[in-house]
Coordinates of C-alpha atoms in Angstrom, one line a residue:
Chain W
M1 CA 70.9 2.1 63.2
K2 CA 71.1 2.1 67.0
P3 CA 69.2 -0.8 68.7
Q4 CA 67.1 1.8 70.7
F5 CA 65.8 3.4 67.5
F6 CA 65.1 0.1 65.9
A7 CA 63.1 -1.0 68.9
L8 CA 61.2 2.3 68.8
A9 CA 60.4 1.9 65.1
C10 CA 59.2 -1.6 65.7
A11 CA 57.0 -0.4 68.6
S12 CA 55.5 2.3 66.4
V13 CA 54.7 -0.1 63.6
I14 CA 53.0 -2.5 66.1
A15 CA 51.1 0.4 67.7
F16 CA 49.9 1.7 64.3
S17 CA 48.9 -1.8 63.1
A18 CA 47.0 -2.4 66.4
T19 CA 44.9 0.8 65.9
A20 CA 44.0 -0.1 62.3
H21 CA 40.2 -0.1 62.1
A22 CA 38.3 -3.1 60.7
G23 CA 35.6 -2.1 58.2
T24 CA 31.9 -2.3 59.1
L25 CA 31.5 -5.3 56.8
E26 CA 34.4 -7.2 58.4
N27 CA 32.8 -6.6 61.8
L28 CA 29.5 -8.0 60.6
E29 CA 31.2 -11.0 59.0
R30 CA 33.0 -11.7 62.3
E31 CA 29.8 -11.5 64.4
R32 CA 27.9 -13.7 61.8
A33 CA 30.7 -16.3 62.0
M34 CA 30.3 -16.3 65.8
T35 CA 26.6 -16.7 65.4
I36 CA 27.0 -19.7 63.0
N37 CA 29.5 -21.1 65.5
T38 CA 26.7 -20.9 68.1
F39 CA 24.4 -22.8 65.8
M40 CA 26.9 -25.6 65.5
D41 CA 28.2 -25.6 69.1
A42 CA 27.3 -29.1 70.4
S43 CA 28.4 -28.3 73.9
L44 CA 25.5 -25.9 74.5
S45 CA 22.1 -26.9 75.8
V46 CA 19.0 -25.8 73.9
D47 CA 18.2 -23.0 76.4
E48 CA 21.8 -21.8 76.5
R49 CA 21.9 -21.7 72.7
Q50 CA 18.6 -19.8 72.5
A51 CA 19.8 -17.2 75.1
K52 CA 23.1 -16.8 73.4
L53 CA 21.4 -16.5 69.9
D54 CA 19.0 -13.8 71.2
S55 CA 21.8 -11.7 72.4
Q56 CA 23.8 -12.3 69.2
R57 CA 20.8 -11.5 67.0
R58 CA 20.6 -8.0 68.6
R59 CA 24.2 -7.3 67.9
L60 CA 23.9 -8.8 64.4
V61 CA 20.9 -6.6 63.5
D62 CA 22.8 -3.5 64.7
L63 CA 25.9 -4.4 62.7
E64 CA 23.7 -5.1 59.6
R65 CA 22.1 -1.7 59.9
I66 CA 25.6 -0.1 60.3
V67 CA 26.7 -1.8 57.1
M68 CA 23.6 -0.9 55.2
R69 CA 24.0 2.8 56.2
D70 CA 27.8 2.8 55.5
E71 CA 28.2 5.2 52.6
S72 CA 31.8 4.3 52.1
L73 CA 30.6 0.9 50.8
R74 CA 28.6 2.4 48.0
G75 CA 30.2 1.3 44.8
Q76 CA 33.2 -0.1 46.6
N77 CA 34.1 -2.7 44.0
T78 CA 36.0 -5.2 46.1
K79 CA 35.4 -8.9 46.2
T80 CA 34.2 -8.9 49.8
V81 CA 31.6 -6.2 49.1
R82 CA 30.5 -7.8 45.9
I83 CA 29.9 -11.2 47.5
A84 CA 28.2 -9.6 50.5
F85 CA 25.6 -7.8 48.4
Q86 CA 25.1 -10.7 46.0
N87 CA 23.9 -12.8 49.0
Y88 CA 21.6 -10.6 50.9
D89 CA 19.9 -13.4 52.8
V90 CA 23.2 -14.7 54.1
T91 CA 24.9 -11.4 54.8
F92 CA 22.0 -9.7 56.4
L93 CA 20.9 -12.9 58.2
G94 CA 19.2 -11.1 61.2
H95 CA 17.0 -8.9 58.9
A96 CA 16.3 -11.5 56.3
S97 CA 15.2 -14.1 58.8
A98 CA 12.9 -11.7 60.6
E99 CA 11.5 -10.5 57.3
K100 CA 10.6 -14.1 56.3
G101 CA 9.4 -15.0 59.9
H102 CA 12.1 -17.8 60.3
T103 CA 14.6 -18.4 63.0
M104 CA 18.1 -17.4 62.0
F105 CA 19.2 -21.0 62.0
D106 CA 16.3 -22.1 59.7
H107 CA 16.9 -19.2 57.4
W108 CA 20.6 -19.9 57.2
L109 CA 20.0 -23.6 56.4
S110 CA 17.4 -22.7 53.8
Q111 CA 20.0 -20.8 51.9
F112 CA 21.8 -24.1 51.4
D113 CA 18.6 -25.9 50.5
V114 CA 18.4 -27.6 53.9
S115 CA 15.3 -27.4 56.0
T116 CA 14.3 -28.6 59.5
D117 CA 12.0 -31.1 57.9
S118 CA 14.6 -32.4 55.6
L119 CA 17.0 -32.7 58.5
M120 CA 14.4 -34.5 60.6
A121 CA 13.7 -36.9 57.8
T122 CA 17.3 -38.0 57.6
R123 CA 18.6 -41.0 59.4
V124 CA 22.0 -42.1 60.4
G125 CA 23.4 -44.8 58.1
R126 CA 26.6 -46.2 56.7
R127 CA 27.8 -45.2 53.2
Chain V
M1 CA 89.6 27.6 -1.0
S2 CA 85.8 28.1 -0.8
D3 CA 84.1 31.1 -2.3
L4 CA 82.9 32.5 1.1
P5 CA 86.3 33.8 2.4
L6 CA 87.0 35.3 -0.9
L7 CA 83.7 37.2 -0.8
I8 CA 84.5 38.5 2.6
H9 CA 87.8 39.7 1.4
R10 CA 86.3 41.4 -1.5
V11 CA 83.7 43.3 0.6
E12 CA 84.8 46.8 1.6
P13 CA 85.4 47.1 5.4
K14 CA 82.8 49.9 5.6
R15 CA 80.1 47.8 4.0
L16 CA 81.1 44.8 6.2
A17 CA 80.8 46.9 9.3
T18 CA 77.3 48.0 8.2
V19 CA 76.2 44.4 7.6
L20 CA 77.5 43.3 10.9
G21 CA 75.9 46.2 12.6
A22 CA 72.5 45.4 11.0
I23 CA 72.9 41.8 12.2
F24 CA 73.7 42.9 15.7
V25 CA 70.7 45.3 15.8
G26 CA 68.4 42.6 14.4
G27 CA 69.6 40.1 17.1
A28 CA 69.0 42.7 19.8
I29 CA 65.4 43.4 18.5
L30 CA 64.8 39.6 18.4
V31 CA 66.0 39.2 22.0
A32 CA 63.9 42.2 23.1
T33 CA 60.8 40.8 21.4
S34 CA 61.2 37.4 23.0
S35 CA 61.7 39.0 26.4
V36 CA 58.5 41.0 25.9
A37 CA 56.7 37.8 25.0
F38 CA 58.0 36.1 28.2
S39 CA 57.0 39.1 30.4
A40 CA 53.5 39.2 28.8
P41 CA 50.8 39.2 31.5
Q42 CA 49.7 35.7 32.4
W43 CA 46.8 33.8 33.9
S44 CA 47.4 30.2 34.7
P45 CA 44.3 28.6 36.3
Q46 CA 44.6 24.9 37.2
S47 CA 41.7 22.4 36.9
S48 CA 41.7 20.7 40.3
E49 CA 39.5 18.3 42.1
R50 CA 38.4 21.1 44.3
L51 CA 37.4 23.3 41.3
I52 CA 35.3 20.5 39.8
K53 CA 33.5 19.9 43.1
L54 CA 32.5 23.5 43.5
P55 CA 28.8 24.3 43.3
P56 CA 27.8 25.5 39.8
S57 CA 26.8 28.9 40.9
Y58 CA 30.1 29.5 42.7
L59 CA 32.3 27.9 40.0
E60 CA 32.0 30.7 37.5
K61 CA 32.4 33.4 40.1
S62 CA 35.5 31.7 41.5
I63 CA 37.1 31.5 38.1
E64 CA 36.3 35.1 37.3
H65 CA 37.6 36.2 40.7
D66 CA 40.9 34.3 40.1
F67 CA 41.2 35.9 36.7
A68 CA 40.5 39.4 38.1
R69 CA 43.4 39.0 40.5
S70 CA 45.8 37.7 37.9
E71 CA 48.4 39.7 35.9
L72 CA 46.3 39.3 32.7
G73 CA 43.1 40.4 34.5
T74 CA 44.8 43.5 35.8
A75 CA 46.4 44.2 32.3
I76 CA 42.9 44.0 30.6
H77 CA 41.4 46.3 33.3
D78 CA 44.2 48.9 32.9
S79 CA 43.9 48.7 29.1
E80 CA 40.2 49.2 29.2
E81 CA 40.6 52.3 31.5
N82 CA 43.2 53.7 29.0
I83 CA 40.9 53.1 26.1
S84 CA 38.1 54.8 27.9
L85 CA 40.3 57.9 28.4
K86 CA 41.5 57.8 24.8
G87 CA 37.8 57.7 23.7
N88 CA 37.2 60.9 25.7
T89 CA 40.2 62.5 24.1
L90 CA 38.9 61.6 20.6
A91 CA 35.5 63.0 21.4
D92 CA 37.0 66.3 22.6
L93 CA 39.2 66.5 19.5
Q94 CA 36.2 65.8 17.3
K95 CA 34.2 68.6 18.9
A96 CA 37.2 71.0 18.7
I97 CA 37.6 70.3 14.9
E98 CA 34.0 71.2 14.3
T99 CA 34.5 74.7 15.8
A100 CA 38.1 75.4 14.9
D101 CA 39.4 77.9 12.2
S102 CA 40.9 76.6 9.0
D103 CA 44.6 76.7 10.1
V104 CA 44.1 75.2 13.6
R105 CA 41.5 72.8 12.1
G106 CA 44.2 71.2 9.9
E107 CA 46.5 70.7 12.9
L108 CA 43.6 69.3 14.9
R109 CA 42.7 66.9 12.1
H110 CA 46.3 65.6 12.1
Q111 CA 46.2 65.2 15.8
F112 CA 42.8 63.5 15.6
L113 CA 44.2 61.0 13.0
S114 CA 47.2 60.3 15.2
E115 CA 45.0 59.7 18.3
K116 CA 42.7 57.4 16.2
R117 CA 45.7 55.4 15.3
N118 CA 46.7 55.1 18.9
Y119 CA 43.2 54.2 19.9
L120 CA 43.2 51.4 17.4
A121 CA 46.6 50.1 18.6
M122 CA 45.2 50.1 22.2
M123 CA 42.0 48.3 21.1
S124 CA 44.1 45.7 19.2
E125 CA 46.3 45.1 22.2
R126 CA 43.3 44.7 24.5
N127 CA 41.7 42.3 22.1
D128 CA 44.9 40.2 22.1
L129 CA 44.7 40.1 25.9
R130 CA 41.0 39.2 25.8
R131 CA 41.7 36.4 23.3
K132 CA 44.4 35.1 25.6
H133 CA 41.9 35.2 28.5
L134 CA 39.2 33.3 26.5
M135 CA 41.6 30.7 25.2
T136 CA 42.9 30.1 28.7
K137 CA 39.4 29.8 30.0
R138 CA 38.5 27.4 27.2
R139 CA 41.6 25.2 28.0
L140 CA 40.6 25.2 31.7
F141 CA 37.1 24.0 30.8
D142 CA 38.4 21.4 28.5
D143 CA 40.6 20.1 31.3
M144 CA 37.7 20.1 33.6
L145 CA 35.6 18.2 31.1
S146 CA 38.3 15.6 30.6
R147 CA 38.6 15.2 34.4
L148 CA 34.8 14.8 34.7
S149 CA 34.8 12.3 31.8
A150 CA 37.6 10.3 33.5
E151 CA 35.4 10.2 36.6
E152 CA 32.5 8.9 34.6
G153 CA 34.8 6.4 32.9
E154 CA 35.5 4.8 36.3
M155 CA 32.1 3.3 36.2
T156 CA 32.7 -0.3 34.9
P157 CA 29.8 -2.7 34.2
E158 CA 30.9 -4.7 37.3
K159 CA 30.6 -1.6 39.5
E160 CA 27.3 -0.6 38.0
E161 CA 26.0 -4.1 38.8
L162 CA 27.3 -3.7 42.4
I163 CA 25.5 -0.4 42.8
E164 CA 22.3 -1.9 41.5
L165 CA 22.7 -4.7 44.0
Q166 CA 23.3 -2.3 46.8
K167 CA 20.3 -0.3 45.8
A168 CA 18.1 -3.4 45.7
A169 CA 19.5 -4.4 49.1
S170 CA 18.8 -1.0 50.6
E171 CA 15.2 -1.0 49.3
R172 CA 14.6 -4.5 50.8
F173 CA 16.2 -3.4 54.0
E174 CA 14.1 -0.3 54.4
S175 CA 10.9 -2.1 53.6
S176 CA 11.6 -4.8 56.2
L177 CA 12.8 -2.5 59.0
A178 CA 9.5 -2.1 60.8
K179 CA 8.8 -5.8 60.6
V180 CA 12.3 -6.6 62.0
D181 CA 11.9 -4.2 64.9
Q182 CA 8.5 -5.7 65.7
R183 CA 9.9 -9.2 65.7
L184 CA 13.0 -8.2 67.8
F185 CA 10.9 -6.6 70.5
E186 CA 8.3 -9.3 70.7
A187 CA 10.1 -10.3 74.0
P188 CA 9.1 -7.7 76.6
E189 CA 12.4 -8.0 78.5
L190 CA 14.3 -6.7 75.4
E191 CA 14.8 -3.0 75.0
E192 CA 16.1 -1.0 72.2
S193 CA 19.8 -1.3 71.6
K194 CA 22.2 1.6 72.3
Y195 CA 22.9 1.9 68.6
S196 CA 19.2 2.0 67.7
K197 CA 18.5 4.7 70.3
Q198 CA 21.5 6.9 69.3
Y199 CA 20.9 6.4 65.6
A200 CA 17.3 7.6 66.0
Q201 CA 18.5 10.7 67.8
N202 CA 21.2 11.4 65.3
K203 CA 18.9 10.7 62.4
T204 CA 16.6 13.5 63.3
A205 CA 19.6 15.9 63.5
I206 CA 21.0 14.6 60.2
E207 CA 17.7 15.0 58.5
Q208 CA 17.4 18.6 59.6
L209 CA 20.9 19.4 58.4
V210 CA 20.4 17.6 55.1
A211 CA 17.2 19.6 54.5
R212 CA 19.0 22.8 55.2
I213 CA 21.9 21.8 52.9
D214 CA 19.4 20.8 50.1
N215 CA 17.7 24.2 50.3
H216 CA 21.0 26.2 50.6
K217 CA 21.3 28.6 47.7
M218 CA 25.0 27.6 47.1
N219 CA 23.9 24.0 46.7
Q220 CA 21.4 24.6 44.0
T221 CA 22.0 22.7 40.8
A222 CA 22.5 24.8 37.6
M223 CA 19.4 25.2 35.5
S224 CA 19.0 25.5 31.8
D225 CA 17.0 28.4 30.3
N226 CA 13.8 26.4 30.4
G227 CA 14.3 25.3 34.0
V228 CA 15.7 21.8 33.4
P229 CA 18.4 20.9 35.9
L230 CA 21.9 20.5 34.4
T231 CA 24.5 17.9 35.3
R232 CA 28.0 19.1 36.2
V233 CA 29.3 18.0 32.7
E234 CA 26.4 19.8 31.0
H235 CA 27.1 23.0 33.0
V236 CA 30.8 23.0 32.1
R237 CA 29.9 22.3 28.4
R238 CA 27.5 25.3 28.5
M239 CA 30.4 27.5 29.8
V240 CA 32.6 26.2 27.0
A241 CA 29.9 27.3 24.5
D242 CA 29.7 30.7 26.1
V243 CA 33.5 31.1 25.7
Q244 CA 33.2 30.0 22.1
T245 CA 30.5 32.7 21.6
E246 CA 32.7 35.4 23.1
L247 CA 35.6 34.3 20.8
A248 CA 33.3 34.6 17.8
V249 CA 32.3 38.1 18.9
L250 CA 35.9 39.0 19.4
D251 CA 36.7 37.9 15.8
Q252 CA 33.9 40.2 14.6
E253 CA 35.3 43.1 16.6
E254 CA 38.7 42.5 15.1
T255 CA 37.1 42.8 11.6
I256 CA 35.6 46.1 12.7
L257 CA 39.0 47.3 14.0
G258 CA 40.5 46.3 10.6
Y259 CA 38.0 48.5 8.8
M260 CA 38.7 51.3 11.2
A261 CA 42.4 51.0 10.5
K262 CA 41.7 51.1 6.8
L263 CA 39.6 54.3 7.2
V264 CA 42.4 55.9 9.3
A265 CA 44.9 55.1 6.5
L266 CA 42.6 56.5 3.9
D267 CA 42.0 59.6 6.0
G268 CA 45.8 59.9 6.3
M269 CA 46.2 59.7 2.5
A270 CA 43.4 62.3 2.1
L271 CA 45.1 64.7 4.5
A272 CA 48.5 64.2 2.8
E273 CA 46.8 64.9 -0.6
E274 CA 45.2 68.1 0.7
G275 CA 48.7 69.2 2.0
L276 CA 50.2 68.7 -1.4
D277 CA 47.4 70.6 -3.1
E278 CA 48.0 73.5 -0.7
E279 CA 51.7 73.5 -1.5
L280 CA 51.0 73.6 -5.2
L281 CA 48.5 76.5 -4.7
D282 CA 51.1 78.4 -2.7
S283 CA 53.7 78.3 -5.6
D284 CA 54.7 81.6 -7.1
V285 CA 55.0 80.1 -10.6
A286 CA 52.0 80.7 -12.8
Q287 CA 51.3 77.4 -14.6
T288 CA 49.7 79.2 -17.6
N289 CA 53.0 81.1 -18.4
L290 CA 54.9 77.9 -18.9
T291 CA 53.4 77.1 -22.3
P292 CA 55.6 78.1 -25.4
A293 CA 52.6 79.8 -27.2
K294 CA 52.2 82.3 -24.4
N295 CA 55.8 83.4 -24.7
V296 CA 56.0 83.8 -28.4
S297 CA 56.2 87.6 -28.0
F298 CA 59.6 87.2 -26.5
F299 CA 60.9 86.0 -29.8
L300 CA 59.0 88.2 -32.2
N301 CA 60.5 91.6 -31.2
N302 CA 64.2 92.5 -30.6

């Protein structure tokens, strides 16, 4: 094969792989990971975190609605889809937290049996 | 040496030629018959995904349309036209026999019998074609049923559980939607997102279109006789039952044709007997003169 053809073929493969679409659920998972990252980001001040979380909540809610209305996910028996729907409160964090009247952070922690009160009751110690 | 060459040697050349000729003619007939079988009119419908997905009201019409355009459909149509014409001929002959003189009447009765035989042959041929049509149709429906069963079989317990979970999630999502919106827009500086705005606009359009589709006559589900909606599988099963009914009726029709053929044969024998009687009546020899007692006078006087 001539080097030019080989280069062209490689370029085509790269171009096609670049245009591959992520699924709606994958996009939601990505946005949620970024939101959780914001929860944990120690470099942010309280106001900065709040502002960032407000904006992320809007995007998260939109993406959750997109996932919930995505007909292609109906009965799509893959591991990702199964886990996503088995854990509604974690997957649809924006909706579930608003439904329960919690902040997203509190709701997320409550899914792992951790509450603000229990966190506040902890103390730093040596094991 | 085996017996076979001896036998061949013993056979006269003339007889051998006759036997070989008969074998050749037999072979030729066999080849001709098989070529007729191969060239018999065909209809080969295929059970495809597209066919299964067709609306119930359109499915049957689509199959019938495909059949009407096939070789088999054309052959049955032509055959029915010919039978209809033959029926007219028979009716004309029957009327002519009623009004004909005795000499012409005999001729007409022979002709009528011959036409009846042809009519039965045509009917039998048409029934063979009809049977082929019904059997093909039944095979098509069986294929469709197995495809539909395969689709149903794809539903594993795991998948069923997932669908249940998705249904529950969807219900919870819909019930919390207003509450979520209310909480989201508590802050006055926040306005509706681009997705929410466009979704609301599109949703109205989608709802209108869905309502139109739901009411479209080609999208109506098949109904049973008492107005109960039928599933796709039930509808196909019903069509299979209809084909089975038609096959049973066809069997009955063939019995009728069998009786008709028997009557034609009996009529033929009756006509032949009448012909023999007439020949006997036409004889110049008086049967009564053949007894010895009647001719004793020949021997009594010189």
